[in-house]
CSV table of C-alpha atoms in Angstrom, one decimal:
chain,number,residue,atom,x,y,z
S,1,UNK,CA,17.0,20.1,-20.4
S,2,UNK,CA,19.8,21.5,-22.5
S,3,UNK,CA,21.9,23.9,-20.4
S,4,UNK,CA,19.1,24.4,-17.9
S,5,UNK,CA,18.7,22.4,-14.7
S,6,UNK,CA,16.2,22.1,-12.0
S,7,UNK,CA,16.0,20.3,-8.6
S,8,UNK,CA,13.0,19.8,-6.4
S,9,UNK,CA,12.9,18.0,-3.0
S,10,UNK,CA,9.9,16.6,-1.2
S,11,UNK,CA,10.0,15.5,2.4
S,12,UNK,CA,7.7,13.5,4.7
S,13,UNK,CA,4.9,13.2,2.2
S,14,UNK,CA,4.5,13.2,-1.5
S,15,UNK,CA,3.1,16.8,-2.0
S,16,UNK,CA,5.2,18.6,0.6
S,17,UNK,CA,7.8,20.5,-1.6
S,18,UNK,CA,10.5,21.9,0.6
S,19,UNK,CA,13.2,22.9,-1.9
S,20,UNK,CA,13.1,24.3,-5.4
S,21,UNK,CA,16.2,25.2,-7.3
S,22,UNK,CA,16.4,26.4,-11.0
S,23,UNK,CA,19.7,27.0,-12.8
S,24,UNK,CA,21.5,27.1,-9.5
S,25,UNK,CA,19.2,29.7,-8.0
S,26,UNK,CA,17.3,28.7,-4.9
S,27,UNK,CA,13.6,29.6,-5.3
S,28,UNK,CA,12.3,27.8,-2.2
S,29,UNK,CA,13.9,26.4,0.9
S,30,UNK,CA,11.8,25.2,3.8
S,31,UNK,CA,13.5,23.8,7.0
S,32,UNK,CA,12.5,20.2,7.6
S,33,UNK,CA,12.2,18.6,11.0
S,34,UNK,CA,12.2,14.9,10.7
S,35,UNK,CA,9.1,13.5,12.4
S,36,UNK,CA,8.9,10.4,14.4
S,37,UNK,CA,6.0,8.0,14.4
S,38,UNK,CA,4.3,6.5,17.4
S,39,UNK,CA,6.4,3.4,17.0
S,40,UNK,CA,9.6,5.4,17.3
S,41,UNK,CA,11.0,5.5,13.8
S,42,UNK,CA,11.5,8.3,11.3
S,43,UNK,CA,9.0,8.7,8.6
S,44,UNK,CA,5.8,9.3,10.6
S,45,UNK,CA,3.2,11.9,9.8
S,46,UNK,CA,4.3,15.5,10.3
S,47,UNK,CA,2.7,17.2,13.3
S,48,UNK,CA,-0.7,18.8,12.7
S,49,UNK,CA,-1.4,17.2,9.4
S,50,UNK,CA,-4.7,15.9,10.6
S,51,UNK,CA,-4.0,12.2,10.3
S,52,UNK,CA,-5.7,9.9,12.8
S,53,UNK,CA,-3.5,7.7,15.1
S,54,UNK,CA,-2.8,4.3,13.6
S,55,UNK,CA,-0.9,2.6,16.4
S,56,UNK,CA,-4.0,0.9,17.7
S,57,UNK,CA,-4.7,-0.9,14.4
S,58,UNK,CA,-4.5,-4.7,14.5
S,59,UNK,CA,-6.1,-7.2,12.1
S,60,UNK,CA,-8.4,-8.4,14.8
S,61,UNK,CA,-9.6,-4.9,15.6
S,62,UNK,CA,-10.0,-4.0,12.0
S,63,UNK,CA,-12.3,-7.0,11.4
S,64,UNK,CA,-14.3,-6.2,14.6
S,65,UNK,CA,-14.8,-2.6,13.3
S,66,UNK,CA,-15.8,-3.8,9.8
S,67,UNK,CA,-18.3,-6.2,11.2
S,68,UNK,CA,-19.9,-3.8,13.7
S,69,UNK,CA,-19.6,-0.3,12.4
S,70,UNK,CA,-22.6,1.7,11.2
S,71,UNK,CA,-22.5,1.7,7.4
S,72,UNK,CA,-23.8,5.3,7.4
S,73,UNK,CA,-20.5,6.3,9.1
S,74,UNK,CA,-18.3,4.9,6.4
S,75,UNK,CA,-20.6,5.1,3.3
S,76,UNK,CA,-19.8,8.6,2.2
S,77,UNK,CA,-16.0,8.1,2.0
S,78,UNK,CA,-16.4,4.6,0.5
S,79,UNK,CA,-18.9,5.8,-2.1
S,80,UNK,CA,-16.3,8.3,-3.3
S,81,UNK,CA,-13.7,5.6,-3.4
S,82,UNK,CA,-16.0,3.3,-5.4
S,83,UNK,CA,-16.9,6.1,-7.8
S,84,UNK,CA,-13.3,7.2,-8.4
S,85,UNK,CA,-11.8,3.8,-8.8
S,86,UNK,CA,-14.7,2.7,-11.1
S,87,UNK,CA,-14.2,5.7,-13.3
S,88,UNK,CA,-10.4,5.2,-13.4
S,89,UNK,CA,-10.7,1.5,-14.3
S,90,UNK,CA,-13.4,2.2,-17.0
S,91,UNK,CA,-11.3,5.0,-18.5
S,92,UNK,CA,-8.3,2.7,-18.4
S,93,UNK,CA,-10.2,0.1,-20.4
S,94,UNK,CA,-11.3,2.7,-23.0
S,95,UNK,CA,-7.9,4.2,-23.8
S,96,UNK,CA,-4.5,2.9,-24.8
S,97,UNK,CA,-2.7,3.8,-21.5
S,98,UNK,CA,0.5,2.5,-20.1
S,99,UNK,CA,0.9,-1.2,-20.5
S,100,UNK,CA,-2.9,-1.9,-20.7
S,101,UNK,CA,-2.9,-4.1,-17.7
S,102,UNK,CA,-6.7,-4.0,-17.1
S,103,UNK,CA,-7.7,-4.9,-20.6
S,104,UNK,CA,-5.1,-7.6,-20.7
S,105,UNK,CA,-6.4,-9.2,-17.6
S,106,UNK,CA,-10.0,-9.1,-18.9
S,107,UNK,CA,-8.9,-11.3,-21.7
S,108,UNK,CA,-8.0,-14.0,-19.3
S,109,UNK,CA,-10.5,-13.6,-16.4
S,110,UNK,CA,-13.8,-13.4,-17.1
S,111,UNK,CA,-23.7,-3.9,-1.7
S,112,UNK,CA,-23.9,-3.8,1.9
S,113,UNK,CA,-21.2,-6.5,2.3
S,114,UNK,CA,-19.0,-4.6,-0.2
S,115,UNK,CA,-18.7,-1.6,2.2
S,116,UNK,CA,-17.5,-3.8,5.1
S,117,UNK,CA,-15.1,-5.5,2.7
S,118,UNK,CA,-13.7,-2.1,1.6
S,119,UNK,CA,-13.3,-1.1,5.2
S,120,UNK,CA,-11.3,-4.3,5.8
S,121,UNK,CA,-9.2,-3.7,2.7
S,122,UNK,CA,-8.5,0.0,3.4
S,123,UNK,CA,-7.7,-0.3,7.1
S,124,UNK,CA,-5.4,-3.3,6.5
S,125,UNK,CA,-3.5,-1.3,3.8
S,126,UNK,CA,-3.2,1.6,6.3
S,127,UNK,CA,-2.0,-0.8,9.0
S,128,UNK,CA,0.6,-2.3,6.7
S,129,UNK,CA,1.9,1.1,5.6
S,130,UNK,CA,2.0,2.6,9.1
S,131,UNK,CA,5.2,0.9,10.1
S,132,UNK,CA,6.9,1.4,6.7
S,133,UNK,CA,6.4,5.2,6.5
S,134,UNK,CA,5.0,7.3,3.6
S,135,UNK,CA,8.1,7.2,1.4
S,136,UNK,CA,9.9,4.0,0.8
S,137,UNK,CA,11.4,1.9,-1.9
S,138,UNK,CA,9.0,-0.8,-0.8
S,139,UNK,CA,6.2,-0.8,-3.4
S,140,UNK,CA,3.0,0.6,-1.9
S,141,UNK,CA,1.0,-1.4,-4.4
S,142,UNK,CA,2.0,-4.5,-2.4
S,143,UNK,CA,0.4,-3.2,0.7
S,144,UNK,CA,-2.8,-2.2,-1.2
S,145,UNK,CA,-3.0,-5.3,-3.3
S,146,UNK,CA,-2.5,-7.7,-0.4
S,147,UNK,CA,-5.1,-5.8,1.6
S,148,UNK,CA,-7.5,-6.0,-1.4
S,149,UNK,CA,-6.9,-9.8,-1.4
S,150,UNK,CA,-8.0,-9.8,2.3
S,151,UNK,CA,-11.1,-7.8,1.3
S,152,UNK,CA,-11.9,-10.3,-1.4
S,153,UNK,CA,-11.5,-13.1,1.2
S,154,UNK,CA,-13.9,-11.2,3.5
S,155,UNK,CA,-16.5,-11.1,0.7
S,156,UNK,CA,-16.2,-14.9,0.5
S,157,UNK,CA,-17.0,-15.2,4.2
S,158,UNK,CA,-13.4,-15.4,5.6
S,159,UNK,CA,-13.0,-15.0,9.4
S,160,UNK,CA,-10.1,-13.6,11.3
S,161,UNK,CA,-8.0,-16.8,11.0
S,162,UNK,CA,-8.5,-17.0,7.3
S,163,UNK,CA,-7.8,-13.3,6.7
S,164,UNK,CA,-4.7,-13.4,8.9
S,165,UNK,CA,-3.3,-16.4,6.9
S,166,UNK,CA,-4.3,-14.8,3.6
S,167,UNK,CA,-2.3,-11.7,4.5
S,168,UNK,CA,0.8,-13.6,5.7
S,169,UNK,CA,0.8,-15.8,2.7
S,170,UNK,CA,0.4,-12.8,0.3
S,171,UNK,CA,3.2,-10.8,2.0
S,172,UNK,CA,5.5,-13.9,1.8
S,173,UNK,CA,4.9,-14.0,-1.9
S,174,UNK,CA,5.3,-10.4,-3.1
S,175,UNK,CA,7.1,-8.5,-0.3
S,176,UNK,CA,10.3,-7.0,-1.8
S,177,UNK,CA,8.8,-5.5,-4.9
S,178,UNK,CA,10.5,-2.2,-5.4
S,179,UNK,CA,9.0,1.2,-5.9
S,180,UNK,CA,10.8,3.0,-8.8
S,181,UNK,CA,8.3,5.7,-9.5
S,182,UNK,CA,4.8,6.0,-10.8
S,183,UNK,CA,4.8,4.4,-14.2
S,184,UNK,CA,3.0,1.8,-16.4
S,185,UNK,CA,4.3,-1.2,-14.5
S,186,UNK,CA,2.5,0.0,-11.3
S,187,UNK,CA,-0.7,-1.5,-12.6
S,188,UNK,CA,1.0,-4.8,-13.1
S,189,UNK,CA,2.4,-4.7,-9.6
S,190,UNK,CA,-1.1,-4.0,-8.3
S,191,UNK,CA,-2.4,-7.0,-10.3
S,192,UNK,CA,0.4,-9.2,-9.0
S,193,UNK,CA,-0.2,-8.2,-5.4
S,194,UNK,CA,-4.0,-8.8,-5.6
S,195,UNK,CA,-3.4,-12.2,-7.2
S,196,UNK,CA,-1.0,-13.0,-4.4
S,197,UNK,CA,-3.7,-12.1,-1.9
S,198,UNK,CA,-6.2,-14.4,-3.7
S,199,UNK,CA,-3.6,-17.1,-3.9
S,200,UNK,CA,-2.9,-16.7,-0.2
S,201,UNK,CA,-6.6,-17.2,0.6
S,202,UNK,CA,-6.8,-20.2,-1.7
S,203,UNK,CA,-3.7,-21.7,0.1
S,204,UNK,CA,-5.5,-21.3,3.4
S,205,UNK,CA,-8.7,-23.0,2.0
S,206,UNK,CA,-6.5,-25.9,0.9
S,207,UNK,CA,-4.7,-26.2,4.2
S,208,UNK,CA,-1.5,-24.7,3.0
S,209,UNK,CA,0.4,-21.8,4.6
S,210,UNK,CA,3.9,-20.3,4.9
S,211,UNK,CA,5.2,-20.9,8.4
S,212,UNK,CA,7.5,-19.1,10.9
S,213,UNK,CA,11.0,-19.3,9.6
S,214,UNK,CA,10.0,-19.2,5.9
S,215,UNK,CA,12.1,-16.1,5.1
S,216,UNK,CA,10.6,-13.0,6.8
S,217,UNK,CA,7.5,-14.8,7.9
S,218,UNK,CA,7.2,-15.3,11.6
S,219,UNK,CA,4.5,-16.6,14.0
S,220,UNK,CA,1.5,-14.3,14.2
S,221,UNK,CA,0.2,-11.9,11.6
S,222,UNK,CA,1.1,-8.8,13.6
S,223,UNK,CA,4.7,-10.0,14.0
S,224,UNK,CA,5.0,-10.7,10.3
S,225,UNK,CA,3.6,-7.2,9.5
S,226,UNK,CA,6.3,-5.8,11.8
S,227,UNK,CA,9.0,-7.7,9.9
S,228,UNK,CA,7.7,-6.4,6.6
S,229,UNK,CA,7.7,-2.8,8.1
S,230,UNK,CA,11.3,-3.2,9.1
S,231,UNK,CA,12.2,-4.4,5.6
S,232,UNK,CA,10.5,-1.5,3.9
S,233,UNK,CA,11.6,1.2,6.4
S,234,UNK,CA,15.2,0.2,7.2
S,235,UNK,CA,16.3,-2.5,4.8
S,236,UNK,CA,15.3,-0.7,1.6
S,237,UNK,CA,17.0,2.7,2.4
S,238,UNK,CA,20.0,1.7,0.4
S,239,UNK,CA,17.8,0.1,-2.3
S,240,UNK,CA,16.1,3.5,-2.7
S,241,UNK,CA,19.5,5.2,-3.3
S,242,UNK,CA,20.5,2.6,-5.9
S,243,UNK,CA,17.2,3.0,-7.7
S,244,UNK,CA,17.8,6.7,-8.0
S,245,UNK,CA,21.3,6.1,-9.3
S,246,UNK,CA,20.0,3.7,-11.9
S,247,UNK,CA,17.2,6.1,-13.0
S,248,UNK,CA,19.7,9.0,-13.3
S,249,UNK,CA,21.9,6.8,-15.5
S,250,UNK,CA,19.0,6.0,-17.7
S,251,UNK,CA,18.2,9.7,-18.1
């Protein structure tokens, strides 16, 4: 701004500020030790941050948990999720925010099972993100939206096979959407990813699917998730740098 400058660096997770510099004067500088996740790549959770291990997650185990867990064990955190997301969506419809994705969609689109579907959606999103890492140029809305599509399929009575195909189909459609910062188009990316999930489910219902060899899709849902993780973790490192260059030029 004018003749003044500032630089802030975050590392490992979104709120972990490790360096602050103002007008060339360093105000904060914290040494950063790059963590390694259970699967051996950089970008895992920092030691002692309280996150549960995620390397045991599979689509089959997620569905088994969602079908059999006590609702009382998951109800408190999911009630908060439902409350917050409902308030966010209602407020979004009341005001003139961003690109008005929610109100635009409403012009064109018209409890116990809900908790289990949310468990499916949340855990699948966590499973997808585990191999990608916290910070990536791979759009997080894709992971969340495709997982939401799986949750919607679960609400419709989808079993493991149907949900596995739903996820693979959805990832084949929208994987590769970039993250270029939190901004109005994020809502549209979420909508596109959820729609891809629903389309992926409808494809399965109609006997259609993307098969091994169709781009990054390979045989087995877990193997396809690993391919997507590699894309987001390794393949999009240079993409991230180019995005930053473009944004700085726009500034």
